[in-house]
mmCIF file of C-alpha atoms in Angstrom:
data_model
loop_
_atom_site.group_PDB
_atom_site.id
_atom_site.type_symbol
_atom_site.label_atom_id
_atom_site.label_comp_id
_atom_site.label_asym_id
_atom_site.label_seq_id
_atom_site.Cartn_x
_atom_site.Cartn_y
_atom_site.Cartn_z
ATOM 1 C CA UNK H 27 -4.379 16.951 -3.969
ATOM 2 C CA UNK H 28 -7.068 18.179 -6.550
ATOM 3 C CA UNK H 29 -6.933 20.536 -9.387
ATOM 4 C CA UNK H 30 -10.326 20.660 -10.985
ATOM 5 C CA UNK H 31 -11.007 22.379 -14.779
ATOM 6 C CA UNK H 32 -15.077 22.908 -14.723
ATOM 7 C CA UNK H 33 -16.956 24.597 -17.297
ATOM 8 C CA UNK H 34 -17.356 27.884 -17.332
ATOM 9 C CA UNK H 35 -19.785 28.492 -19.395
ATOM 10 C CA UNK H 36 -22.659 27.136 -22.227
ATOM 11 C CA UNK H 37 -24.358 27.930 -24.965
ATOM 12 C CA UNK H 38 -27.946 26.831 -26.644
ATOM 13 C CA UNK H 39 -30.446 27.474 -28.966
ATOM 14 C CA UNK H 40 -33.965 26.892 -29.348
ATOM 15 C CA UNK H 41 -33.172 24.991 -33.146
ATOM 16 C CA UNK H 42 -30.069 23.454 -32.060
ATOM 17 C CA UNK H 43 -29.303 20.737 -28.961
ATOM 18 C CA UNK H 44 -26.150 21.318 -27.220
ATOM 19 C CA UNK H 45 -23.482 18.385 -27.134
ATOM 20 C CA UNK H 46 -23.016 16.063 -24.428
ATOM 21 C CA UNK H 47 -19.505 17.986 -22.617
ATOM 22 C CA UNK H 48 -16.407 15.758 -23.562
ATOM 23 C CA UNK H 49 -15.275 13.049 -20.904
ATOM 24 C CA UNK H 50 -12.810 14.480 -18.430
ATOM 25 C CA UNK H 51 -9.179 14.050 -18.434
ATOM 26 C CA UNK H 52 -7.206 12.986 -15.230
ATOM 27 C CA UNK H 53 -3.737 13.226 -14.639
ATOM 28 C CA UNK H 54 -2.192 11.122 -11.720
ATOM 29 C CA UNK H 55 0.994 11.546 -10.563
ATOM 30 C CA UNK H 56 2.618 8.004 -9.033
ATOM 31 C CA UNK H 57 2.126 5.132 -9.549
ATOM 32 C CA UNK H 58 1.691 3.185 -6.630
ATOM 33 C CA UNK H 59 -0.657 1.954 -4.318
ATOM 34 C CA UNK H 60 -2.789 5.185 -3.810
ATOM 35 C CA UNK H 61 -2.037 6.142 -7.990
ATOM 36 C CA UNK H 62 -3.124 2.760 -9.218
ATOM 37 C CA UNK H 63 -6.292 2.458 -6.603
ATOM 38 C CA UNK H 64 -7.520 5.909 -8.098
ATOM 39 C CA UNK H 65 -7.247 4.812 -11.529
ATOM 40 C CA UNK H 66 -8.770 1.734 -11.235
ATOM 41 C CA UNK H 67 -11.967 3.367 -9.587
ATOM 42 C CA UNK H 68 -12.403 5.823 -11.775
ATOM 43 C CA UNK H 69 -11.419 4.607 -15.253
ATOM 44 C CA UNK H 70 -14.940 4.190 -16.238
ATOM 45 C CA UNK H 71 -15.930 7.904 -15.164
ATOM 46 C CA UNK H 72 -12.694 9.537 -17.002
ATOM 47 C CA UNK H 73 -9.948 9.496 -19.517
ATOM 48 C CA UNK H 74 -6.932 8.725 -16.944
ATOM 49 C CA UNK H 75 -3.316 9.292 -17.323
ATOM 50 C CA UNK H 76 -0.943 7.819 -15.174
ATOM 51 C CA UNK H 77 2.767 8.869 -15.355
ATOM 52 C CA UNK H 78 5.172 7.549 -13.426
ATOM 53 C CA UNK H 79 9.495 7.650 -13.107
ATOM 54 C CA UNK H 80 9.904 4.342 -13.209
ATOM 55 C CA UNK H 81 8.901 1.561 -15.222
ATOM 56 C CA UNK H 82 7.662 -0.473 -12.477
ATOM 57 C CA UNK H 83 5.711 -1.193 -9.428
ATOM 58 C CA UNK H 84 7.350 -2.189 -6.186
ATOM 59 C CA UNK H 85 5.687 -3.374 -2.513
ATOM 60 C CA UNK H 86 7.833 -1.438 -0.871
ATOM 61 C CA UNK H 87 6.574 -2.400 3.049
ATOM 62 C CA UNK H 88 8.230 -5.673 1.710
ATOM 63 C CA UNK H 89 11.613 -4.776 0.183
ATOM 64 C CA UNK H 90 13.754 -5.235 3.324
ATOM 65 C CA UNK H 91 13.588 -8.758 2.679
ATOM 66 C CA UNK H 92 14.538 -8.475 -0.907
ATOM 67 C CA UNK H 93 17.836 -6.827 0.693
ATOM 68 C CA UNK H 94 18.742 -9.889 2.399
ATOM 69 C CA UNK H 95 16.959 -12.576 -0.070
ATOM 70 C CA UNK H 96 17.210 -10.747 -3.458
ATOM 71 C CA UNK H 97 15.060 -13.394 -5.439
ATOM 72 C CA UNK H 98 11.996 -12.403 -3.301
ATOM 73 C CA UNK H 99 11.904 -8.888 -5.160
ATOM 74 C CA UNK H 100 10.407 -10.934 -8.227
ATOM 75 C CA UNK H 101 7.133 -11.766 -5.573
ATOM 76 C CA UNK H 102 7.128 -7.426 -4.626
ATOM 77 C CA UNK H 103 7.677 -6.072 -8.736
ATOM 78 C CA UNK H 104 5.225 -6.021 -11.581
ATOM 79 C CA UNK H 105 6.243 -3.503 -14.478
ATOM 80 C CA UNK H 106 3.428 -1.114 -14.663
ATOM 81 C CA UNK H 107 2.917 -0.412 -18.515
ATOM 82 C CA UNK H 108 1.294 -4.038 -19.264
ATOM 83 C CA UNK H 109 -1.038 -3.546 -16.033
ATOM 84 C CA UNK H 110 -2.428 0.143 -16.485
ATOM 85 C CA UNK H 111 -2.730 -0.156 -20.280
ATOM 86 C CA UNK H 112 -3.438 -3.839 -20.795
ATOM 87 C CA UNK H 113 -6.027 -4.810 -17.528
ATOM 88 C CA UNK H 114 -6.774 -1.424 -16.370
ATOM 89 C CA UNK H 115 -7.559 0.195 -19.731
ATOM 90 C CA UNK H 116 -5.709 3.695 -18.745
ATOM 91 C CA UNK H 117 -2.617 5.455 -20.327
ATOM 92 C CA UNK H 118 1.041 5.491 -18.749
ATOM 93 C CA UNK H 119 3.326 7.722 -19.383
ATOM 94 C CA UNK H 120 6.843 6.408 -17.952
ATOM 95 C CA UNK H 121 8.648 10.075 -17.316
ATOM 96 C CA UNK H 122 8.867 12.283 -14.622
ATOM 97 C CA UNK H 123 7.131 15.336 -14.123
ATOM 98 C CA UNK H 124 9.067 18.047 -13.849
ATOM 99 C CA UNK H 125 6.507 21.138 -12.800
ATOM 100 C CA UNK H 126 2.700 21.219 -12.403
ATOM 101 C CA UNK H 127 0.580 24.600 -13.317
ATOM 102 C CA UNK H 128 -2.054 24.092 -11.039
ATOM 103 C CA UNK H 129 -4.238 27.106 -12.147
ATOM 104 C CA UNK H 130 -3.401 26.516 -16.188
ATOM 105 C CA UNK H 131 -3.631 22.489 -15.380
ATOM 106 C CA UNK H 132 -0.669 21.931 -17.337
ATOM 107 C CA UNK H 133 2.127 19.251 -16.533
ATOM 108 C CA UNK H 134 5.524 19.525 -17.548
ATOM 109 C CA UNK H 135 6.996 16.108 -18.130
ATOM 110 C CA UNK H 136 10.092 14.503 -19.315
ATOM 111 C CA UNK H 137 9.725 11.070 -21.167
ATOM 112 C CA UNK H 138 12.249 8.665 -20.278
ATOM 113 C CA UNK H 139 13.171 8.409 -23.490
ATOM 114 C CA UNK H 140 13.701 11.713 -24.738
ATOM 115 C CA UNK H 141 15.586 14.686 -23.942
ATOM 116 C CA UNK H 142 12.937 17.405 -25.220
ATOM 117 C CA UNK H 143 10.205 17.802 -22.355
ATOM 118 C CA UNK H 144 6.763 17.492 -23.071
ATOM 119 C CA UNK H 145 3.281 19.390 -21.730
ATOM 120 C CA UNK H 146 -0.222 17.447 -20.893
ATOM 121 C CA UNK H 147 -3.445 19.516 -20.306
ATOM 122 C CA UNK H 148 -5.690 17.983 -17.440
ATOM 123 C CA UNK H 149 -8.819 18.586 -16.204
ATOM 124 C CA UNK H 150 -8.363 16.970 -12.840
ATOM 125 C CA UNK H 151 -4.986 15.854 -11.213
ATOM 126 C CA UNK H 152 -4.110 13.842 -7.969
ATOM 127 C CA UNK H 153 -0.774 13.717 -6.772
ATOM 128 C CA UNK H 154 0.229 10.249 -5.514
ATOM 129 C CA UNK H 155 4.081 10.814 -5.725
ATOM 130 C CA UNK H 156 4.202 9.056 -2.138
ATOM 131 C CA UNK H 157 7.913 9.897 0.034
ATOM 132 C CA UNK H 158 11.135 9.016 0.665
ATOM 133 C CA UNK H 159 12.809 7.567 3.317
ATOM 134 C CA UNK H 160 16.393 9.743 3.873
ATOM 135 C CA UNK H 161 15.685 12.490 5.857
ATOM 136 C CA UNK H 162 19.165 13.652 5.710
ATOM 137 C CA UNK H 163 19.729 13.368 2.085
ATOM 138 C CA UNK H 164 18.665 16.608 0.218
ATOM 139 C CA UNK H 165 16.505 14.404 -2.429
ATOM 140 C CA UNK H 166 15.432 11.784 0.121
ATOM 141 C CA UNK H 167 17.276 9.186 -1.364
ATOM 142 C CA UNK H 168 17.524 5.509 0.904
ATOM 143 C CA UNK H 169 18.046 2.133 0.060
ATOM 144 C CA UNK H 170 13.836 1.297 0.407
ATOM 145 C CA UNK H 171 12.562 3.194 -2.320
ATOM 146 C CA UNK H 172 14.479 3.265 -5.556
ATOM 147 C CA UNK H 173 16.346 7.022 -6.981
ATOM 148 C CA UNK H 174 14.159 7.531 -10.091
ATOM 149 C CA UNK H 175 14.298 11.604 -9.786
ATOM 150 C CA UNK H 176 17.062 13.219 -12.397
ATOM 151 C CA UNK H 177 18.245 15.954 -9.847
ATOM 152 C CA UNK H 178 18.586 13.166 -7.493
ATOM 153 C CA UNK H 179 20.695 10.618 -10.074
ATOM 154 C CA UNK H 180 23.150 13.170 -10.603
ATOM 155 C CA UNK H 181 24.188 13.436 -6.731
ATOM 156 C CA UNK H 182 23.043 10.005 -5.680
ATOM 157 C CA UNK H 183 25.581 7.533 -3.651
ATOM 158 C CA UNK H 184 24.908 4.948 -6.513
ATOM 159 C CA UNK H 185 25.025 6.937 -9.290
ATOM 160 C CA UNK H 186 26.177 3.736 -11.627
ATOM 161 C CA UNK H 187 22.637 2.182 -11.310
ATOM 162 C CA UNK H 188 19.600 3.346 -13.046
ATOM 163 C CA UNK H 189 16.698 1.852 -10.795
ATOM 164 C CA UNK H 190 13.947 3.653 -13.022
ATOM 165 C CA UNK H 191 14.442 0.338 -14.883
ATOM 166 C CA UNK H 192 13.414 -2.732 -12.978
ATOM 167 C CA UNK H 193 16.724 -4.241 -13.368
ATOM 168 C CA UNK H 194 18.786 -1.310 -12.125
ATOM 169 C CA UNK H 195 16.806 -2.212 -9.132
ATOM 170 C CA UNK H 196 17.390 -5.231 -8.957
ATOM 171 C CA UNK H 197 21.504 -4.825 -9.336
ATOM 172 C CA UNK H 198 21.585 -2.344 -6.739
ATOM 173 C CA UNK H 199 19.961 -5.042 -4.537
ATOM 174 C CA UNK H 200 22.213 -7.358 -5.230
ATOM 175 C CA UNK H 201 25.279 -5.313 -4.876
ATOM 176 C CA UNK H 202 23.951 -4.528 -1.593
ATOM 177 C CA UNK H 203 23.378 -8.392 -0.655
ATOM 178 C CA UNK H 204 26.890 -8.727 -1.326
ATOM 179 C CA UNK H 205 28.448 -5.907 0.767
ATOM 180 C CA UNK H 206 26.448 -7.177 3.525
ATOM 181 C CA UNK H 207 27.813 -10.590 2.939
ATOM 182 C CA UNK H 208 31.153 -9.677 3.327
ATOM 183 C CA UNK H 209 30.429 -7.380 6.131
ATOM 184 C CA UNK H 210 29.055 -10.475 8.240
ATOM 185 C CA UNK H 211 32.275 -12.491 7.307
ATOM 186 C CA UNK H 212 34.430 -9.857 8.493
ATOM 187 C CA UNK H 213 31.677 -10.001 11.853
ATOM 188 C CA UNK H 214 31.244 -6.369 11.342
ATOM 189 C CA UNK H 215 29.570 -3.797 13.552
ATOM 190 C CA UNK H 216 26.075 -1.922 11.974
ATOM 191 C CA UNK H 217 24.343 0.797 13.660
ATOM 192 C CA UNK H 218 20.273 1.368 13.035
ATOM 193 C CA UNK H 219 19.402 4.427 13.463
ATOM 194 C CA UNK H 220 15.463 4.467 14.302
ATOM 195 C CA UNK H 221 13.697 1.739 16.010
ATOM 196 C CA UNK H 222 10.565 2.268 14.484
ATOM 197 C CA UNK H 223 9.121 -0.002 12.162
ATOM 198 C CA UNK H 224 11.870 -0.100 9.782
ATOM 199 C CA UNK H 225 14.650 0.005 12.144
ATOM 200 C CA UNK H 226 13.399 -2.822 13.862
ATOM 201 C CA UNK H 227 12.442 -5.100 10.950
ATOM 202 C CA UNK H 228 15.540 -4.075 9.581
ATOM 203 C CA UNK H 229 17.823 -4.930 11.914
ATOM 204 C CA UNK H 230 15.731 -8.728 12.540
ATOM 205 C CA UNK H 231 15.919 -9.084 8.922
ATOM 206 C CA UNK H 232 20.085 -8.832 9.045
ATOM 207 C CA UNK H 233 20.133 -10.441 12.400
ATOM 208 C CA UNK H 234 18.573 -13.733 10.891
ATOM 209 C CA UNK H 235 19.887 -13.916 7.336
ATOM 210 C CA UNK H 236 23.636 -12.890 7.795
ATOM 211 C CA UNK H 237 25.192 -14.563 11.218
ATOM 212 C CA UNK H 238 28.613 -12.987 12.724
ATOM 213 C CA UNK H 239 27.297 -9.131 12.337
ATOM 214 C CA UNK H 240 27.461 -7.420 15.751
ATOM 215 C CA UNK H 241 24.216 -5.231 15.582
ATOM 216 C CA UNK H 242 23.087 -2.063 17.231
ATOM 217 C CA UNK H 243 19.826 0.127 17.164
ATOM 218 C CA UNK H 244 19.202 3.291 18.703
ATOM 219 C CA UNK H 245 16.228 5.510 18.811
ATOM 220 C CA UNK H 246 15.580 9.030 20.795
ATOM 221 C CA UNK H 247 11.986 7.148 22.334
ATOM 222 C CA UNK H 248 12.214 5.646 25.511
ATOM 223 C CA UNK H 249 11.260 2.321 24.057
ATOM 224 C CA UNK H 250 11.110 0.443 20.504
ATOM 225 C CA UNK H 251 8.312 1.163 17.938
ATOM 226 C CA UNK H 252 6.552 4.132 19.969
ATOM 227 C CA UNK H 253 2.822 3.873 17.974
ATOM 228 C CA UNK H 254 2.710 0.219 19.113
ATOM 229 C CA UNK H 255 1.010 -0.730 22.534
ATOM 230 C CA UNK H 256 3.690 -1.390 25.470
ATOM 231 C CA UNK H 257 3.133 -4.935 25.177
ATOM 232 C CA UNK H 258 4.111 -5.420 21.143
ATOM 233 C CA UNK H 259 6.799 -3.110 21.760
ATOM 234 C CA UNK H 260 8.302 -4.970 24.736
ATOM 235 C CA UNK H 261 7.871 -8.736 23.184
ATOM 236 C CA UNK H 262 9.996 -6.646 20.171
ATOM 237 C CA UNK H 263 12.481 -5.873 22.598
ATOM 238 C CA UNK H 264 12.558 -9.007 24.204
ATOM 239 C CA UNK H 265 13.013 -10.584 20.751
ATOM 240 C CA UNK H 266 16.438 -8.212 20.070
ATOM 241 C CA UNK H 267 17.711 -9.052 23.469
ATOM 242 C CA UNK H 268 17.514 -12.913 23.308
ATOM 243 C CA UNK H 269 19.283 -12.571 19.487
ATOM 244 C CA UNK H 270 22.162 -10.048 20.942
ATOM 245 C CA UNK H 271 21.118 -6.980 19.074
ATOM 246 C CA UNK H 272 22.187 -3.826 21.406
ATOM 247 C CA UNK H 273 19.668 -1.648 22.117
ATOM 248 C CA UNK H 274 19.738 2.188 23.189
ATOM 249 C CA UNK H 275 16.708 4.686 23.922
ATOM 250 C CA UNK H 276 16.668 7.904 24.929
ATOM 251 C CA UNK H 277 19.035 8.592 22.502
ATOM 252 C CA UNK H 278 19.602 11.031 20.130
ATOM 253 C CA UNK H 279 21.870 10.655 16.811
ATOM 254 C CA UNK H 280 24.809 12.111 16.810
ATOM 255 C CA UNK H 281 26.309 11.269 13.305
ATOM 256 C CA UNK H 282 30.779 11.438 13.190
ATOM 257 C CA UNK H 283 30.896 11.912 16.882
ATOM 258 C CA UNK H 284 33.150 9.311 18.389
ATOM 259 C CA UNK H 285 32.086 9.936 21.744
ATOM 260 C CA UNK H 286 28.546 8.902 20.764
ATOM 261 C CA UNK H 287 29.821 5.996 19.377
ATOM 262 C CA UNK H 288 31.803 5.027 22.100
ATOM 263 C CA UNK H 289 28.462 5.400 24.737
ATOM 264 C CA UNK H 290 26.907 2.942 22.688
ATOM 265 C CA UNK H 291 29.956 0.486 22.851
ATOM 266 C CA UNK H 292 31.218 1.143 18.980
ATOM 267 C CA UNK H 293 34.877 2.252 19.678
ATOM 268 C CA UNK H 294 35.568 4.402 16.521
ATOM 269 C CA UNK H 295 32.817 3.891 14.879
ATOM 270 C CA UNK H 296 30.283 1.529 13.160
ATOM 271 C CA UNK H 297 31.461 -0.454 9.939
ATOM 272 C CA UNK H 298 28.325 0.135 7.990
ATOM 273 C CA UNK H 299 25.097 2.366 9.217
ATOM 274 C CA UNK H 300 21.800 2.717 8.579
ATOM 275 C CA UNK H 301 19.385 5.762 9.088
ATOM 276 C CA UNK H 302 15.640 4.002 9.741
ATOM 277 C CA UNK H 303 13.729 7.345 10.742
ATOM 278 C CA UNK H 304 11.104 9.987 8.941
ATOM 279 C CA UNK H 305 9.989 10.535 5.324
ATOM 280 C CA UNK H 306 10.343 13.449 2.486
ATOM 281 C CA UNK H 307 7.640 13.717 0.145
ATOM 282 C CA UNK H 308 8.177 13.072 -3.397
ATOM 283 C CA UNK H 309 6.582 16.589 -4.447
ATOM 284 C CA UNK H 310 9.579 18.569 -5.789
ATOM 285 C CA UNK H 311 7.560 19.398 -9.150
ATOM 286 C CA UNK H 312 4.959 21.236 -7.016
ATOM 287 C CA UNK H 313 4.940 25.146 -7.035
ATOM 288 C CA UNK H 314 7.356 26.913 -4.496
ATOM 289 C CA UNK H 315 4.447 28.262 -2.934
ATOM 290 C CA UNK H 316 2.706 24.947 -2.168
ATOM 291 C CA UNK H 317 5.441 23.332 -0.204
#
């Protein structure tokens, strides 16, 4: 998205020469791959801001495996402050943005730091909040992208960890390491929910790192990862079946009902789920009338 600020007007005289106009100011929102790839390209054509809700950067297509080998989340993490002000020559503003006046071009941000919120003028914006992963949470929230938002914190399921800091991150991580740890002593059921690419990689990922779990995925397609061609998806499938994961298609969700549960061969239940399927965007600063 683009908001553009252009001049409106100018003003010369035969005994006087104008002034070159000022260097633009953009504002980008997010600070991830698209956020960072914009500033980079055009730090040497304007003055760019970059704010962002957490301190750091995170690869999140590779943060399953930091789930089930925590140490690998030092090889997906940078924090972002030494990058965009020290290499990239931009400004960060670690806060979150809390409204956006498109036609005044004025963000509304909190500082982490402070309680008092703050206003930045802008020329140009682009929003590169990116999404979240829980479709059924009000606020998005999953375990593959960390809860940074404040009216998301105050109702999250882990509302003890901070992961706007890197290592709030990196505890809840770990905590969840742990509980899947025990889970796999106790040879515990788990139910994915999606067998798209996250499902799927998800469920591989547990499959090979934590032995005794008794693992199930489901999706409403008639087959595993439905963008892929028939032949990835079926050497996929192929792959599940020869490591006894459980597979279901044609299947829709049917969250609490024990009768669902039971058709997939969970008597009573699953021990531990998780909910692999859609996005939200990240956008809840924009005006009501944009989303």
């Amino acid at each position: 998205f683009w908001f553009n600020r252009a001049a409106t007007s100018t003003w010369s005289s035969p005994s006087v020469e104008a002034m070159p106009p000022a260097q633009r100011r953009l504002l980008i929102i997010g600070g991830g791959f698209a956020g960072l790839c914009v500033a980079r390209d055009l730090k040497n054509h304007y003055l760019v801001t970059i704010v962002d809700a957490k301190e750091f950067f995170e690869y999140t297509p590779g943060v399953l495996r930091a789930y089930v080998k925590p140490k690998h989340l030092d090889a997906l993490t940078f924090t972002l402050c030494p990058v965009i002000e020290g290499r990239m020559g931009c400004k960060f503003i670690w806060g979150e943005v809390k409204h956006l006046d498109g036609e005044d071009r004025i963000a509304t941000i909190k500082p982490m730091f402070s309680e008092k919120r703050q206003t930045i003028d802008f020329d140009y914006c682009i929003i590169a909040a990116g999404c979240n992963f829980g479709v059924f949470h009000k606020w998005g929230e999953s375990l593959w992208f960390p809860t940074v938002h404040e009216e998301a914190r105050k109702v999250s399921d882990w509302p003890h960890i901070d992961e706007r800091f890197l290592e709030g991150r990196r505890r809840h991580i770990l905590e969840e390491y742990s509980a899947l740890a025990e889970l796999a002593k106790k040879k515990a059921s788990v139910l994915v929910v999606g067998a798209g690419f996250i499902g799927v990689e998800w469920i591989t990922e547990l499959e090979h790192f934590f032995n005794g779990l008794q693992l199930t995925i489901i999706d409403a397609l008639p087959n595993c990862l439905g963008p892929l061609p028939a032949r990835a998806a079926n050497y996929c499938s192929r792959y599940m079946k020869k490591h006894s994961i459980k597979e279901f298609y044609n299947l829709k969700y049917s969250a609490k009902d024990m009768e669902f549960y039971k058709g997939i061969g969970i008597e009573g239940g699953p021990d531990k789920e998780y909910v692999c399927i859609g996005v939200k965007a990240s956008n809840y600063f924009m005006p009501t009338e944009t989303l």
